[in-house]
Tab-separated table of C-alpha atoms and ligand atoms in Angstrom:
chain	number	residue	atom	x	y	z
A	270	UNK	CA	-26.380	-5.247	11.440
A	271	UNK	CA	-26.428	-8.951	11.386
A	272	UNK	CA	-27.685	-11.110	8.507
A	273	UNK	CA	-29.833	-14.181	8.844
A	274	UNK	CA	-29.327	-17.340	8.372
A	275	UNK	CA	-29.960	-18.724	4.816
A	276	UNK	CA	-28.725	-15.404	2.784
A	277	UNK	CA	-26.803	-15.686	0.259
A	278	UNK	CA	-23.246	-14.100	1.730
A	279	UNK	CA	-23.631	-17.189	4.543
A	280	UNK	CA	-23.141	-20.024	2.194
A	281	UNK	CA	-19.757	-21.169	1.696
A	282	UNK	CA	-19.372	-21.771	-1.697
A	283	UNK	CA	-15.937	-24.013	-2.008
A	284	UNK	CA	-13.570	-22.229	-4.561
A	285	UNK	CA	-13.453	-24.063	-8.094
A	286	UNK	CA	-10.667	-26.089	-8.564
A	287	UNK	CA	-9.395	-25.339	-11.944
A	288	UNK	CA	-9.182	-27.879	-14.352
A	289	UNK	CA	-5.922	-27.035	-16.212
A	290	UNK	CA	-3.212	-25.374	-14.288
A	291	UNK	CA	-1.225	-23.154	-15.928
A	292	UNK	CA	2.290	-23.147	-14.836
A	293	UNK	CA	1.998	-19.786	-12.899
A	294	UNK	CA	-1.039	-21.642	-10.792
A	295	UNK	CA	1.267	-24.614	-9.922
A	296	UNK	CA	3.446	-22.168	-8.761
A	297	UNK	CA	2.067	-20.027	-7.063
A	298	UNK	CA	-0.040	-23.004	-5.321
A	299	UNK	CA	3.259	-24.649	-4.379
A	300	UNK	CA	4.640	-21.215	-2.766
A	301	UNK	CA	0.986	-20.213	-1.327
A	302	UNK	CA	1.275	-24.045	0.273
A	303	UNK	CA	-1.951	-25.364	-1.148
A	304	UNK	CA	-1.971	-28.725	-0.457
A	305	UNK	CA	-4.300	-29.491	-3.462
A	306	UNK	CA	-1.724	-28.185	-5.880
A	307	UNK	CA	1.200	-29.558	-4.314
A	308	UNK	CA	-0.525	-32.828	-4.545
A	309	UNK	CA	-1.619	-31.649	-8.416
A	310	UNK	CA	1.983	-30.629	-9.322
A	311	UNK	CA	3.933	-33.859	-7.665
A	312	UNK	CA	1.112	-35.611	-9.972
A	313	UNK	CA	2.359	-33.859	-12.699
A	314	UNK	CA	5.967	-34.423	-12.275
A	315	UNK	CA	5.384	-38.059	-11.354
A	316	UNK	CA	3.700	-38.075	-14.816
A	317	UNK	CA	5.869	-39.813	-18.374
A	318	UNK	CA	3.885	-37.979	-20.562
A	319	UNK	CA	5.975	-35.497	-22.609
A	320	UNK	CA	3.441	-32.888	-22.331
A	321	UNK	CA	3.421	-33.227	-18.917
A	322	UNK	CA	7.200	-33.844	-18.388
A	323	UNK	CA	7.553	-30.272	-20.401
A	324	UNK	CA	5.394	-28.516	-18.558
A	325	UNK	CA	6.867	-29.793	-14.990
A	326	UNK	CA	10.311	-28.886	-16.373
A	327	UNK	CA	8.890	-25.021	-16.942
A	328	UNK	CA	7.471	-25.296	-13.430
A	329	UNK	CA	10.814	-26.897	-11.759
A	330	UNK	CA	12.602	-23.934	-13.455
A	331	UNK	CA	10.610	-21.832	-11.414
A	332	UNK	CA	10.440	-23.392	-8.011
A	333	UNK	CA	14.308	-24.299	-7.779
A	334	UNK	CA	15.571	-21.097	-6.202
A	335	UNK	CA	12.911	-21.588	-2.936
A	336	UNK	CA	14.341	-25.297	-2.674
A	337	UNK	CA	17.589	-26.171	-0.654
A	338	UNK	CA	16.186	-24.897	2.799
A	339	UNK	CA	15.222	-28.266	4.827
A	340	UNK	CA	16.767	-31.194	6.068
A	341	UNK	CA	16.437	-34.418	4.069
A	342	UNK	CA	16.167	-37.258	6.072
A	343	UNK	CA	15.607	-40.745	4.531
A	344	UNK	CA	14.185	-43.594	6.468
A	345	UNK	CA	14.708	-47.622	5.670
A	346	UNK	CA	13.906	-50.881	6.963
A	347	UNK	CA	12.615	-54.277	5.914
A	348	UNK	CA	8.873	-54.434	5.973
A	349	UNK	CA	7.432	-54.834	9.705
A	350	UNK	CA	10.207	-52.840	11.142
A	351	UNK	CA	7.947	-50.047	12.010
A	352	UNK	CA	9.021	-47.254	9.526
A	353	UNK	CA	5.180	-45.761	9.070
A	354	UNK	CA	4.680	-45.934	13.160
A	355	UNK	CA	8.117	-44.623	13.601
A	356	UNK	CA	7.786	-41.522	11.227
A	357	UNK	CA	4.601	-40.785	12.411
A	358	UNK	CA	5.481	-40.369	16.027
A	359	UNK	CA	8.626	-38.669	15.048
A	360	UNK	CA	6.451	-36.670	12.649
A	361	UNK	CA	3.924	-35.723	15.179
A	362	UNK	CA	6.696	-35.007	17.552
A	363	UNK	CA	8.062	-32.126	14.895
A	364	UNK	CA	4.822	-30.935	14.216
A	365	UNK	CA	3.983	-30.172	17.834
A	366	UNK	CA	7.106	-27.974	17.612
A	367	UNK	CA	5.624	-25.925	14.587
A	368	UNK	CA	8.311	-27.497	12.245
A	369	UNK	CA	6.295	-28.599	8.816
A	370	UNK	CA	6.362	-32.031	7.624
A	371	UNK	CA	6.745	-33.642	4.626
A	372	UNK	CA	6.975	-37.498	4.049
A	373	UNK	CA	7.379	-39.195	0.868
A	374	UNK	CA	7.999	-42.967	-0.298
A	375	UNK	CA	10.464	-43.892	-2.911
A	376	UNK	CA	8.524	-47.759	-3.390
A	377	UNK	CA	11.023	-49.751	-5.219
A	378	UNK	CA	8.004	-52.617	-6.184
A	379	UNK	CA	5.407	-50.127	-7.824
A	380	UNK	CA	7.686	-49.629	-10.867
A	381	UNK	CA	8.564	-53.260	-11.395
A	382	UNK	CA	5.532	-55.134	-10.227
A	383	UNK	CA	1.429	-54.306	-9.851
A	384	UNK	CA	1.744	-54.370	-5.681
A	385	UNK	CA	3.291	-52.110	-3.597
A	386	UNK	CA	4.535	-52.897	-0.801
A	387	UNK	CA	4.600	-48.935	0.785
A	388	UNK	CA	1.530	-47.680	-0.846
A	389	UNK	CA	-1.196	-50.586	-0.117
A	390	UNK	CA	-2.113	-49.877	3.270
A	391	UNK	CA	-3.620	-46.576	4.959
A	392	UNK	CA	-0.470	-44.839	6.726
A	393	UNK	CA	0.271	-42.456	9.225
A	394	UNK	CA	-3.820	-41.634	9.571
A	395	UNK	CA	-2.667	-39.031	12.300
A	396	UNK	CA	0.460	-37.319	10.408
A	397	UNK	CA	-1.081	-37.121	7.614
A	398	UNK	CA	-4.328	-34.892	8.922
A	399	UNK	CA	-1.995	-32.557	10.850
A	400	UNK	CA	-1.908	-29.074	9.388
A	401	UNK	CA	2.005	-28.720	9.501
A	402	UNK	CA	2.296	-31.966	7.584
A	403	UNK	CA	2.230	-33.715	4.248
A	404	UNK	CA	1.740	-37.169	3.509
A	405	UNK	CA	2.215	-38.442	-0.006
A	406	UNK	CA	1.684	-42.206	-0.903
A	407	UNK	CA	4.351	-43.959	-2.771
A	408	UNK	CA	4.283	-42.953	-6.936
A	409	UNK	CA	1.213	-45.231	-8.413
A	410	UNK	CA	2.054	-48.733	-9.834
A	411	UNK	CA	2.908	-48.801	-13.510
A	412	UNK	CA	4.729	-46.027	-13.717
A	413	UNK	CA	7.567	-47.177	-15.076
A	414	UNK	CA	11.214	-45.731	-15.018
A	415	UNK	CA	12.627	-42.652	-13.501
A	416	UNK	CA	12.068	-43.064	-10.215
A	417	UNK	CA	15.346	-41.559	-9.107
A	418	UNK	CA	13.999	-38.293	-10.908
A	419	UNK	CA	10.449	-38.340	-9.413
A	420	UNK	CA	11.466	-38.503	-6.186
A	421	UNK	CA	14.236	-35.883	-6.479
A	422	UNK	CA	11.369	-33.838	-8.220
A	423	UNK	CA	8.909	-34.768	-5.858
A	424	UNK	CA	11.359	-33.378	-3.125
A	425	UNK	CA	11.953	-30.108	-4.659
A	426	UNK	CA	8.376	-29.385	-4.957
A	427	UNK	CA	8.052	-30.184	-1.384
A	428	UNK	CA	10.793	-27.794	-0.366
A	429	UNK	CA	9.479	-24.822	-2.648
A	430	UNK	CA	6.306	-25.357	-0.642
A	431	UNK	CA	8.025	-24.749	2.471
A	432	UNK	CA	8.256	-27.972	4.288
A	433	UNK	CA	10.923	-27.473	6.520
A	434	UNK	CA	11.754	-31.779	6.857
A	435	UNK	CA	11.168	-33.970	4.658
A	436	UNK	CA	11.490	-37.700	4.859
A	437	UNK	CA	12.021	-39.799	2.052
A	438	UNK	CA	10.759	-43.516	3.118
A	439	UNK	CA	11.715	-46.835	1.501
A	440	UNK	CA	11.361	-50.248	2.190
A	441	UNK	CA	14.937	-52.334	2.819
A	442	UNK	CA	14.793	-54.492	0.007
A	443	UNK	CA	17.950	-53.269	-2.004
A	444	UNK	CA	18.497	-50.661	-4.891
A	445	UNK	CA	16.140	-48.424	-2.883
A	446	UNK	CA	17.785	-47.519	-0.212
A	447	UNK	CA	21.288	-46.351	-2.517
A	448	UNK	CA	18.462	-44.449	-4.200
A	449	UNK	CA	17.394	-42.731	-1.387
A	450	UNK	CA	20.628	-42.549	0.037
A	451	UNK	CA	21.522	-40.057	-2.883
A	452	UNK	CA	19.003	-37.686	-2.232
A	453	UNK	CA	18.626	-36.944	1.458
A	454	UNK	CA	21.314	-35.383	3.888
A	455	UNK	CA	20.839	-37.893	6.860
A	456	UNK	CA	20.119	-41.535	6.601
A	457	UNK	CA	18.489	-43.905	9.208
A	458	UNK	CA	17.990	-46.964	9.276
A	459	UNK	CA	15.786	-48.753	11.219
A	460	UNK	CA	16.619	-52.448	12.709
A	461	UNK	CA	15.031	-54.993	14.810
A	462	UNK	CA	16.395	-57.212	17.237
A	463	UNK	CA	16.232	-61.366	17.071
A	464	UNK	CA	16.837	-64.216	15.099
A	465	UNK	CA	20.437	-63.829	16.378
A	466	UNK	CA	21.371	-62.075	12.354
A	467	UNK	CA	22.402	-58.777	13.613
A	468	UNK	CA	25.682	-59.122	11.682
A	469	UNK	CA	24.711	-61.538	8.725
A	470	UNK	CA	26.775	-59.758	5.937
A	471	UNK	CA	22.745	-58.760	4.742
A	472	UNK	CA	22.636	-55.846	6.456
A	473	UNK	CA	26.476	-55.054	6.750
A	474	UNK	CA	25.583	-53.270	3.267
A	475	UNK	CA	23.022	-51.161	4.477
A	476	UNK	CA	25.147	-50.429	8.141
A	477	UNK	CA	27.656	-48.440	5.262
A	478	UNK	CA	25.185	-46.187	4.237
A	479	UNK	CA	23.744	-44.982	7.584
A	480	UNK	CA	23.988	-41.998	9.343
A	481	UNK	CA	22.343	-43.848	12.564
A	482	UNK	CA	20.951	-46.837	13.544
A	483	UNK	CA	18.170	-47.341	15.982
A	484	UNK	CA	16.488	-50.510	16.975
A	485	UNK	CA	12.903	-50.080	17.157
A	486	UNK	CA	10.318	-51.895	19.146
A	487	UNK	CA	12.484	-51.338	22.340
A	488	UNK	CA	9.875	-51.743	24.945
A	489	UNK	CA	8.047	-54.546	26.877
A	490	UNK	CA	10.066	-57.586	26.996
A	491	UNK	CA	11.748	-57.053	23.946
A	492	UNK	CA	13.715	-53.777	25.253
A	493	UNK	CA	16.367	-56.503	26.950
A	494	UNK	CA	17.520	-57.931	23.650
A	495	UNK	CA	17.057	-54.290	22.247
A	496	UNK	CA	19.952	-52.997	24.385
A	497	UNK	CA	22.168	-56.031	23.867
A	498	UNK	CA	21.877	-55.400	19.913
A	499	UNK	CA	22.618	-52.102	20.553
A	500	UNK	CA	26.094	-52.769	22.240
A	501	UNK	CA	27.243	-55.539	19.225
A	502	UNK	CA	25.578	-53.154	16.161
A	503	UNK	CA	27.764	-50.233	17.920
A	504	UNK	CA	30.944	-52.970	18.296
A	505	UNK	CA	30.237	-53.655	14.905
A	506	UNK	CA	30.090	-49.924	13.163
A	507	UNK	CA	33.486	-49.211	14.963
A	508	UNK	CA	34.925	-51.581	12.308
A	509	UNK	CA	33.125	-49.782	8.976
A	510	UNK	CA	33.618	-46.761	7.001
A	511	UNK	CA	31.280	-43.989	8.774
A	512	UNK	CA	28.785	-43.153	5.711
A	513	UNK	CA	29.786	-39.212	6.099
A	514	UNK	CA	32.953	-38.040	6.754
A	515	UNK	CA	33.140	-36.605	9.910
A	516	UNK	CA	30.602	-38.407	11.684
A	517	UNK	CA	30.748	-41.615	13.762
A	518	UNK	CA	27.595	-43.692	13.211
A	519	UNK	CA	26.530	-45.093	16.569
A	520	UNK	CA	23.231	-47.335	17.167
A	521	UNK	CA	20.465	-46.325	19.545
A	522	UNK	CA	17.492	-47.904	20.638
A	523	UNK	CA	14.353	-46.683	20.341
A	524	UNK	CA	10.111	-47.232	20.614
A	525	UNK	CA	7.904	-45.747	18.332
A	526	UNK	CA	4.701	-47.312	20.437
A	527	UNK	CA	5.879	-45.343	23.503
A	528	UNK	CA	7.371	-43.018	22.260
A	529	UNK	CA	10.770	-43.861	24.792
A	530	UNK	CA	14.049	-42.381	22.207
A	531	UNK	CA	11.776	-40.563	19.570
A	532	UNK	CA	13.295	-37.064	20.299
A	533	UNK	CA	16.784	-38.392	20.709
A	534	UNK	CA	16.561	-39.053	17.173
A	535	UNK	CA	16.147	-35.545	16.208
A	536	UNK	CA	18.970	-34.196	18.568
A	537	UNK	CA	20.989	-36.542	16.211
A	538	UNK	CA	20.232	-34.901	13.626
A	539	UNK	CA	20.239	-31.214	14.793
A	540	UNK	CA	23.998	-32.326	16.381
A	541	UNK	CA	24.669	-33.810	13.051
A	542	UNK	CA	23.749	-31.007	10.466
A	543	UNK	CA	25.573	-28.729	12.910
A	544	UNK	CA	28.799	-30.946	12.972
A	545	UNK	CA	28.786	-31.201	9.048
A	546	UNK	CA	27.626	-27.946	8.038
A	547	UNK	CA	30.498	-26.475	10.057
A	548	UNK	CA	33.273	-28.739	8.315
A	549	UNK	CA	31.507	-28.281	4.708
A	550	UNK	CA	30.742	-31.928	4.549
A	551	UNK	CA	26.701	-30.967	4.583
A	552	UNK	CA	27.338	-28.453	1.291
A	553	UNK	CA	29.777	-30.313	-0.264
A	554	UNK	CA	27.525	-33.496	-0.568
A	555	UNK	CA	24.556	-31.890	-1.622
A	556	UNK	CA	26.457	-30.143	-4.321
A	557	UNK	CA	27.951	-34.015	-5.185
A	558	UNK	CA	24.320	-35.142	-5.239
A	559	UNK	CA	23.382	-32.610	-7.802
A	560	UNK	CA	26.119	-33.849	-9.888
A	561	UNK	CA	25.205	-37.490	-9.579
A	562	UNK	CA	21.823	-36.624	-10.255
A	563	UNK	CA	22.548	-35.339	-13.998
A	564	UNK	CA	24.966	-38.500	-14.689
A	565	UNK	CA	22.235	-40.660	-13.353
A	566	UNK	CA	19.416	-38.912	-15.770
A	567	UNK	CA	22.087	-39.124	-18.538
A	568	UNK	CA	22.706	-42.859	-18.174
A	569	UNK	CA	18.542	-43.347	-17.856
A	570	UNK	CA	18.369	-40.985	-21.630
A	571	UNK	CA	20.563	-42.838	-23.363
A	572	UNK	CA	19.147	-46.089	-22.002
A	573	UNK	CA	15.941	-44.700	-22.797
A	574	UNK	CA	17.336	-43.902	-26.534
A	575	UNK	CA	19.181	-46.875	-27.164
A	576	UNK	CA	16.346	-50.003	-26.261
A	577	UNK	CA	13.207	-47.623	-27.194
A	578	UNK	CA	14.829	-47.280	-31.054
A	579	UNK	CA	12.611	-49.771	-33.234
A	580	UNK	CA	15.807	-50.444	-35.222
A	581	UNK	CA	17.790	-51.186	-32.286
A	582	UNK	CA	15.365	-53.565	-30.839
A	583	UNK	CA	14.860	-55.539	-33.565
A	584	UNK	CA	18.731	-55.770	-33.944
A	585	UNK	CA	19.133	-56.383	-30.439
A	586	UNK	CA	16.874	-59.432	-30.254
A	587	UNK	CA	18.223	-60.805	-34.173
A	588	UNK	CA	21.662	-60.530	-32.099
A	589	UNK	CA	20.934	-62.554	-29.059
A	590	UNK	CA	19.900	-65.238	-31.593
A	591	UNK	CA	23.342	-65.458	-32.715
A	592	UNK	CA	24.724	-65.376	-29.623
A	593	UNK	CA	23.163	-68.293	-28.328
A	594	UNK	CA	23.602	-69.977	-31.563
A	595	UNK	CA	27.305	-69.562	-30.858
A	596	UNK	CA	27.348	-67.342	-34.171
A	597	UNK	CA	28.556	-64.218	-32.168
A	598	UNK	CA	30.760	-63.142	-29.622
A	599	UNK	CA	29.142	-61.012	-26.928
A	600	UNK	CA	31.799	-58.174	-27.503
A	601	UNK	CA	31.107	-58.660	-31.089
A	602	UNK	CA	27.404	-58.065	-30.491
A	603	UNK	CA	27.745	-54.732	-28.556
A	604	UNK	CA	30.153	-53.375	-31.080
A	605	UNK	CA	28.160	-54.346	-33.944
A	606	UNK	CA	24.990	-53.055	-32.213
A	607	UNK	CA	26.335	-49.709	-31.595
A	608	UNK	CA	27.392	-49.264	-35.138
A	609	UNK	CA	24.318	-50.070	-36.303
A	610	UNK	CA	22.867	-47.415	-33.188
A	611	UNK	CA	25.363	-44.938	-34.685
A	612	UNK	CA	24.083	-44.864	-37.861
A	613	UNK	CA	20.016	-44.953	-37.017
A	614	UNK	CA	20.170	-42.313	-34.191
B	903	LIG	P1	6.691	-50.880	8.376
B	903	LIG	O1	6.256	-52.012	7.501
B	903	LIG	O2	8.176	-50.851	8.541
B	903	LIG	O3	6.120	-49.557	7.989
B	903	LIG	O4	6.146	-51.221	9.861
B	903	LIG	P2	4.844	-50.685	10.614
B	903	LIG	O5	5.062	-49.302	11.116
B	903	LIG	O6	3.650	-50.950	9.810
B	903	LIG	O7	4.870	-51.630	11.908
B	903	LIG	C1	4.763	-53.029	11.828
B	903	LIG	C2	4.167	-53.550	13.123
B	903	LIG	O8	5.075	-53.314	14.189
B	903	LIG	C3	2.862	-52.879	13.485
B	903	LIG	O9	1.989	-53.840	14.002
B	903	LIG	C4	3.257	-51.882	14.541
B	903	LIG	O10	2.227	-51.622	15.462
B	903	LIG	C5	4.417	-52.595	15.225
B	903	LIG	N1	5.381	-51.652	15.828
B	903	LIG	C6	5.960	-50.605	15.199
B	903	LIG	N2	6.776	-49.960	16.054
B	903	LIG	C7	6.719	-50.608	17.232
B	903	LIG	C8	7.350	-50.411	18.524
B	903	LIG	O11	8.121	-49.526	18.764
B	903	LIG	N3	7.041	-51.341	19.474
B	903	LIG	C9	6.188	-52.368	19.253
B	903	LIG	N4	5.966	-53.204	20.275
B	903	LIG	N5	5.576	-52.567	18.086
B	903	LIG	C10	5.831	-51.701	17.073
């Protein structure tokens, strides 16, 4: 028996989103893989409202023993330097091979100023309508503080869901990229060729804390001067301290237009977790992470404590007065402050 067209049991009727999620719907959503309620729940940890920070806390609690099982990868370069074409193909790339995708965007401008320089343009259309993958846009301007814990939050949730890599992107513009640095296993970064600053002390900073670096945009008539960089970034690493013990960074070049390199970079990685998972470096850093993570969200409470006490700021400002008066010493100051914190905590 068939039924026609028009009855009832042939319309799709969408299923109602619920308004308020309770924390066994975020949950379950996250472990079910609903993309809606992932995207609900990193929301909700991304959010500074105490309500909302209590509730993600209950819903962490619940999520953290599915979390631990991808690889972390993070991603860096200065703006231009093809990180969103780069991650896409690469992303696509996994995808085809049924792995599941996650990418994320630790945006070091949203929190300080109204622009961002991740979040303002529409990226990786194709990765992010791919079933196997998840594309979330940088945390929304204004949301100030914690970023550190969002992200780390906003990877977790991520995990739970089942996302077997996840890339954590950031621009190369400073503080990020230690950021992100502490929270993912691997850590590339992306270069370019030209302007003849491949070793300007800039980037020497950034060389210490990667795991590999490739120089993108190899192709055409730049793949020449791609090659050369190569040879003096890879005469140039032999003189730093690898960023993981163990491992000798080495610099690659690569094309995200053609595509020419894009799977080397995930032999690197497959060669690398299987290199540092058998010496204990992979475990023993991730457990180090963890550990940094609490001092980090210590130092950002009693920050948090300390300048948002009315007292305190009031004092604090009176203080500065004096100081530039020439009526206090700085040491003074801070001792005198946190006497007066002491006693008004
Ligand atoms: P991001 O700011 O680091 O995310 O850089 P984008 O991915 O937006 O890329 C910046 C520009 O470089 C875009 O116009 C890309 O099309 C271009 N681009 C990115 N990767 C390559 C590449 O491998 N080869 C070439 N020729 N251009 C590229």
């Amino acid at each position: 028996m068939t039924e026609g067209k028009g009855t009832q049991s042939n319309q799709y009727f969408p299923p109602k989103r619920k308004k308020h999620l309770t924390v066994d719907d975020y949950v379950q959503g996250v472990l079910n893989g609903d993309r809606a309620v992932i995207a609900q729940t990193i929301t909700l940890v991304e959010s500074n409202l105490t309500t909302h920070m209590e509730t993600a806390q209950k819903v962490l609690k619940q999520l953290m023993p599915y979390t631990g099982k991808s690889i972390r990868i993070g991603f860096t370069g200065v703006p231009g330097a093809g990180k969103s074409t780069l991650i896409e193909s690469f992303g696509l790339m996994l995808c085809e091979q049924d792995y599941r995708v996650a990418v994320l965007a630790v945006d070091p401008t949203s929190s300080v100023s109204k622009g961002s320089i991740l979040g303002d343009k529409t990226r990786m259309e194709q990765l992010s309508r791919h079933q196997h993958a998840y594309v979330r846009p940088s945390p929304s301007s204004g949301t100030l503080g914690g970023v550190t814990r969002k992200s780390r939050e906003t990877l977790l949730v991520c995990e739970a869901a089942g996302y077997d890599v996840i890339i954590v992107e950031t621009v190369g513009v400073g503080q990020s990229e230690i950021t992100v640095r502490s929270m993912v296993d691997f850590f590339l970064v992306i270069m370019l060729t030209g302007a003849g600053d491949e070793l300007q002390g800039i980037k020497k900073g950034v060389m210490e804390l990667a795991d590999a670096i490739y120089i993108n945009k190899a192709d055409g008539v730049n793949k020449q001067a791609a090659l050369n960089a190569k040879v003096e970034y890879n005469r140039l690493l032999h003189f730093l301290q690898p960023a993981t013990e163990g491992w000798e960074t080495k610099a690659y070049t690569v094309s995200a237009v053609t595509g020419e390199g894009v799977p080397h970079i995930w032999e690197v990685i497959k060669q690398y977790k299987d290199v540092t998972s058998k010496t204990g470096v992979f475990g023993k850093r991730r457990k180090q992470q963890m550990i940094d993570w609490v001092h980090s969200m210590i130092e950002n409470q009693l920050k948090t404590r300390f300048y948002g006490n009315l007292i305190m700021k009031q004092r604090i400002s009176e203080m500065e007065k004096l100081i530039v008066s020439g009526q206090a010493s700085p040491t003074f100051a801070v001792q005198h402050l946190f006497s007066i914190y002491d006693q008004n905590r």
